[in-house]
Short mmCIF file of C-alpha atoms in Angstrom, two decimals:
data_model
loop_
_atom_site.label_atom_id
_atom_site.label_comp_id
_atom_site.label_asym_id
_atom_site.label_seq_id
_atom_site.Cartn_x
_atom_site.Cartn_y
_atom_site.Cartn_z
CA GLU R 1 0.09 -0.16 0.32
CA LEU R 2 1.66 3.27 -1.07
CA LYS R 3 1.70 5.58 2.01
CA VAL R 4 3.09 9.39 1.58
CA GLU R 5 4.58 11.03 4.84
CA GLN R 6 4.74 14.50 5.80
CA ASN R 7 6.51 16.19 8.69
CA PRO R 8 5.93 18.28 10.46
CA LEU R 9 2.94 17.36 11.09
CA PHE R 10 2.35 20.55 12.17
CA LEU R 11 4.79 23.45 12.04
CA SER R 12 4.62 27.59 13.47
CA MET R 13 7.01 29.96 12.58
CA GLN R 14 8.22 33.52 13.24
CA GLU R 15 7.45 36.36 10.08
CA GLY R 16 10.53 36.21 8.95
CA LYS R 17 12.21 32.60 9.24
CA ASN R 18 12.81 30.34 6.88
CA TYR R 19 11.94 26.08 7.51
CA THR R 20 11.66 23.16 5.27
CA ILE R 21 8.05 20.76 5.22
CA TYR R 22 9.27 17.50 4.18
CA CYS R 23 7.47 14.60 2.33
CA ASN R 24 8.25 11.45 2.08
CA TYR R 25 6.55 8.12 -0.68
CA SER R 26 6.92 4.88 -0.13
CA THR R 27 6.36 3.86 -4.40
CA THR R 28 7.90 4.91 -8.26
CA SER R 29 6.09 7.54 -9.22
CA ASP R 30 7.88 10.66 -11.15
CA ARG R 31 5.38 13.14 -9.97
CA LEU R 32 4.24 15.30 -7.16
CA TYR R 33 2.35 17.83 -6.53
CA TRP R 34 1.99 20.97 -2.98
CA TYR R 35 -1.49 21.83 -2.58
CA ARG R 36 -2.57 24.63 -0.24
CA GLN R 37 -5.65 24.83 1.52
CA ASP R 38 -6.49 27.56 3.94
CA PRO R 39 -9.81 26.86 6.39
CA GLY R 40 -12.95 25.73 4.90
CA LYS R 41 -12.10 26.46 1.44
CA SER R 42 -11.01 23.52 -1.27
CA LEU R 43 -7.29 22.83 -2.68
CA GLU R 44 -4.94 25.21 -4.49
CA SER R 45 -2.33 23.69 -6.97
CA LEU R 46 1.20 24.97 -6.38
CA PHE R 47 3.56 23.39 -7.70
CA VAL R 48 3.77 20.23 -10.69
CA LEU R 49 6.84 18.66 -10.92
CA LEU R 50 7.02 15.95 -13.23
CA SER R 51 10.49 14.49 -13.29
CA ASN R 52 13.77 13.64 -10.69
CA GLY R 53 15.35 16.89 -9.60
CA ALA R 54 13.00 18.93 -10.92
CA VAL R 55 12.93 22.30 -8.91
CA LYS R 56 10.41 25.07 -9.12
CA GLN R 57 9.63 28.61 -7.04
CA GLU R 58 6.55 31.44 -6.79
CA GLY R 59 7.02 33.55 -3.97
CA ARG R 60 9.03 32.54 -0.93
CA LEU R 61 7.95 29.11 -1.65
CA MET R 62 10.45 26.47 -3.64
CA ALA R 63 9.16 23.07 -4.02
CA SER R 64 12.27 20.02 -5.74
CA LEU R 65 11.70 16.55 -6.74
CA ASP R 66 14.47 13.31 -5.74
CA THR R 67 11.93 10.20 -7.10
CA LYS R 68 15.66 8.63 -6.38
CA ALA R 69 14.92 9.34 -2.82
CA ARG R 70 11.77 9.26 -3.17
CA LEU R 71 10.95 12.30 -1.49
CA SER R 72 10.29 16.48 -1.94
CA THR R 73 11.04 18.77 -0.04
CA LEU R 74 8.70 23.02 0.35
CA HIS R 75 11.05 25.53 1.56
CA ILE R 76 9.45 28.35 3.07
CA THR R 77 12.10 31.31 3.38
CA ALA R 78 11.54 34.66 5.81
CA ALA R 79 7.84 33.43 6.04
CA VAL R 80 5.19 35.55 6.22
CA HIS R 81 1.74 35.38 8.31
CA ASP R 82 0.17 35.06 4.67
CA LEU R 83 1.49 31.98 4.44
CA SER R 84 -0.30 30.43 7.46
CA ALA R 85 -2.28 26.93 5.65
CA THR R 86 -2.02 23.51 5.60
CA TYR R 87 0.23 22.08 2.97
CA PHE R 88 -0.44 19.06 1.05
CA CYS R 89 1.79 17.13 -0.68
CA ALA R 90 0.35 15.25 -2.79
CA VAL R 91 1.88 11.75 -5.43
CA GLU R 92 0.57 10.43 -8.83
CA ILE R 93 -0.09 7.11 -9.35
CA GLY R 94 0.51 6.57 -12.77
CA GLY R 95 -1.38 3.69 -15.09
CA ALA R 96 -4.80 3.83 -15.98
CA THR R 97 -5.92 5.35 -12.73
CA ASN R 98 -3.75 8.70 -12.15
CA LYS R 99 -5.61 9.58 -9.22
CA LEU R 100 -3.54 11.08 -6.35
CA ILE R 101 -2.26 10.29 -2.86
CA PHE R 102 -1.99 12.50 -0.60
CA GLY R 103 -0.14 12.80 2.73
CA THR R 104 -0.79 13.57 6.32
CA GLY R 105 -1.11 17.81 5.18
CA THR R 106 1.36 20.39 7.74
CA LEU R 107 -0.22 23.08 9.10
CA LEU R 108 2.05 26.05 9.17
CA ALA R 109 1.05 28.37 11.62
CA VAL R 110 3.60 31.70 10.70
CA GLN R 111 3.39 33.93 13.99
CA PRO R 112 3.69 37.88 12.95
CA GLY H 1 -17.05 28.15 -16.31
CA ALA H 2 -14.20 29.62 -14.53
CA GLY H 3 -12.79 27.18 -11.76
CA VAL H 4 -14.65 23.09 -11.06
CA SER H 5 -18.18 24.14 -9.40
CA GLN H 6 -19.67 21.53 -6.74
CA THR H 7 -23.32 21.95 -5.83
CA PRO H 8 -24.37 21.39 -3.21
CA SER H 9 -21.77 23.93 -1.11
CA ASN H 10 -23.58 21.62 2.56
CA LYS H 11 -25.96 19.36 3.08
CA VAL H 12 -27.03 18.36 5.86
CA THR H 13 -29.11 15.39 5.20
CA GLU H 14 -30.60 12.10 7.80
CA LYS H 15 -29.80 8.65 8.59
CA GLY H 16 -30.44 6.50 5.49
CA LYS H 17 -31.13 9.14 3.75
CA TYR H 18 -29.93 9.63 -0.78
CA VAL H 19 -28.42 12.25 -1.94
CA GLU H 20 -26.47 13.54 -4.68
CA LEU H 21 -23.23 15.29 -4.91
CA ARG H 22 -23.37 17.37 -8.20
CA CYS H 23 -19.59 18.04 -9.39
CA ASP H 24 -19.52 20.94 -12.78
CA PRO H 25 -15.46 19.94 -14.02
CA ILE H 26 -13.26 22.57 -16.67
CA SER H 27 -14.17 22.78 -19.48
CA GLY H 28 -12.96 20.80 -22.23
CA HIS H 29 -11.04 18.62 -19.41
CA THR H 30 -11.73 15.56 -19.54
CA ALA H 31 -10.46 13.48 -16.69
CA LEU H 32 -12.91 13.95 -13.30
CA TYR H 33 -11.88 12.79 -9.67
CA TRP H 34 -14.46 12.41 -6.43
CA TYR H 35 -11.90 12.33 -2.99
CA ARG H 36 -13.55 12.84 0.24
CA GLN H 37 -11.72 14.46 2.97
CA SER H 38 -11.99 14.08 6.89
CA LEU H 39 -11.73 16.58 9.03
CA GLY H 40 -8.41 16.72 10.26
CA GLN H 41 -7.24 14.61 6.89
CA GLY H 42 -5.99 14.73 3.34
CA PRO H 43 -8.63 13.63 1.36
CA GLU H 44 -8.33 9.89 -0.70
CA PHE H 45 -9.08 9.09 -3.86
CA LEU H 46 -12.96 7.52 -4.65
CA ILE H 47 -13.31 7.31 -8.86
CA TYR H 48 -11.86 8.90 -10.98
CA PHE H 49 -13.78 9.46 -14.09
CA GLN H 50 -11.98 9.10 -18.26
CA GLY H 51 -14.78 11.05 -20.78
CA THR H 52 -18.00 9.05 -20.13
CA GLY H 53 -16.18 5.78 -18.49
CA ALA H 54 -15.55 5.11 -14.66
CA ALA H 55 -11.56 3.72 -15.29
CA ASP H 56 -10.80 3.15 -11.27
CA ASP H 57 -13.23 2.88 -8.58
CA SER H 58 -11.21 1.72 -6.24
CA GLY H 59 -11.62 4.02 -3.87
CA LEU H 60 -15.20 3.65 -3.10
CA PRO H 61 -15.73 2.34 0.50
CA ASN H 62 -18.90 0.55 -0.78
CA ASP H 63 -21.59 -0.14 -2.34
CA ARG H 64 -23.57 1.90 -1.21
CA PHE H 65 -21.77 4.87 -2.94
CA PHE H 66 -22.38 5.37 -6.36
CA ALA H 67 -21.48 8.12 -9.52
CA VAL H 68 -21.52 8.60 -12.72
CA ARG H 69 -20.81 10.86 -15.84
CA PRO H 70 -23.10 10.34 -18.62
CA GLU H 71 -22.32 12.98 -21.49
CA GLY H 72 -18.06 12.95 -20.12
CA SER H 73 -18.83 16.86 -18.07
CA VAL H 74 -21.07 16.71 -14.96
CA SER H 75 -20.15 14.30 -12.70
CA THR H 76 -23.38 12.17 -9.82
CA LEU H 77 -21.88 11.51 -7.45
CA LYS H 78 -24.60 9.36 -5.69
CA ILE H 79 -24.95 7.68 -1.88
CA GLN H 80 -27.82 5.56 -0.69
CA ARG H 81 -28.74 4.95 3.31
CA THR H 82 -26.72 6.96 4.79
CA GLU H 83 -23.86 6.63 7.42
CA ARG H 84 -23.09 8.78 10.13
CA GLY H 85 -19.45 7.79 9.06
CA ASP H 86 -20.13 9.87 5.27
CA SER H 87 -19.76 13.08 6.96
CA ALA H 88 -17.51 14.61 5.46
CA VAL H 89 -16.08 17.28 2.71
CA TYR H 90 -16.38 15.64 -1.12
CA LEU H 91 -13.90 17.36 -3.58
CA CYS H 92 -14.26 16.90 -7.18
CA ALA H 93 -11.06 18.12 -9.70
CA SER H 94 -11.06 17.89 -13.22
CA SER H 95 -7.70 17.87 -15.29
CA LEU H 96 -7.24 18.12 -18.79
CA ILE H 97 -6.32 14.68 -20.04
CA GLY H 98 -5.56 12.92 -16.02
CA GLY H 99 -1.89 12.08 -15.60
CA GLY H 100 1.66 14.71 -15.57
CA THR H 101 -1.13 17.47 -16.10
CA GLU H 102 -2.52 20.06 -12.59
CA ALA H 103 -5.98 18.70 -11.55
CA PHE H 104 -8.21 21.95 -10.07
CA PHE H 105 -10.42 20.87 -7.34
CA GLY H 106 -14.60 22.42 -6.29
CA GLN H 107 -15.13 24.43 -3.20
CA GLY H 108 -16.21 20.84 -2.72
CA THR H 109 -19.54 19.75 -0.43
CA ARG H 110 -19.53 19.12 2.74
CA LEU H 111 -21.89 16.10 4.14
CA THR H 112 -23.20 16.09 7.74
CA VAL H 113 -25.20 13.32 8.23
CA VAL H 114 -27.48 13.61 11.29
#
């Protein structure tokens, strides 16, 4: 059974600080996605990582994928309060399905 | 429409009743997915449509759950004889062709079974 684990589950950080969220998965996949979810809202797509070594950056967020290590990271640079949300990684299972298996989520709280 | 639209946004029903949840995907997207998100958890896959056909329904928890997409656009998730454990947010997503293409999620339907 495919498992997708995120670490940490909860992260409280101060504005201006840097931190990394880790996403480990247990089966082969070349495709990984990061989503943001605000309370009571749906999922907002942040990054689509489609190959080993892929790195994408948007504002204060940068995501990377190492398919050999089955690891993705979401790095936060100089956090601001507006980044407070729950972040999910999701691994795509290929073949005929292309469904996403989501991690447990990381609740990020950025304190002013 | 501009995004994935789901109706209703909230549904409260009594245990044992039948409910239908609707999803209107982004125009032109052939792939459509239903997920279920329980409180404090990540979304869990239910079913995947490619066009009109259910390519993978392995995530449906039991035979009380059924989904259709008769014309390859709008999809309906149907739940019979609802149970309190069915309470969750049901999310619909669509993507252009499926694998490797970004999936866009609707705002979800919050189902509460009392």
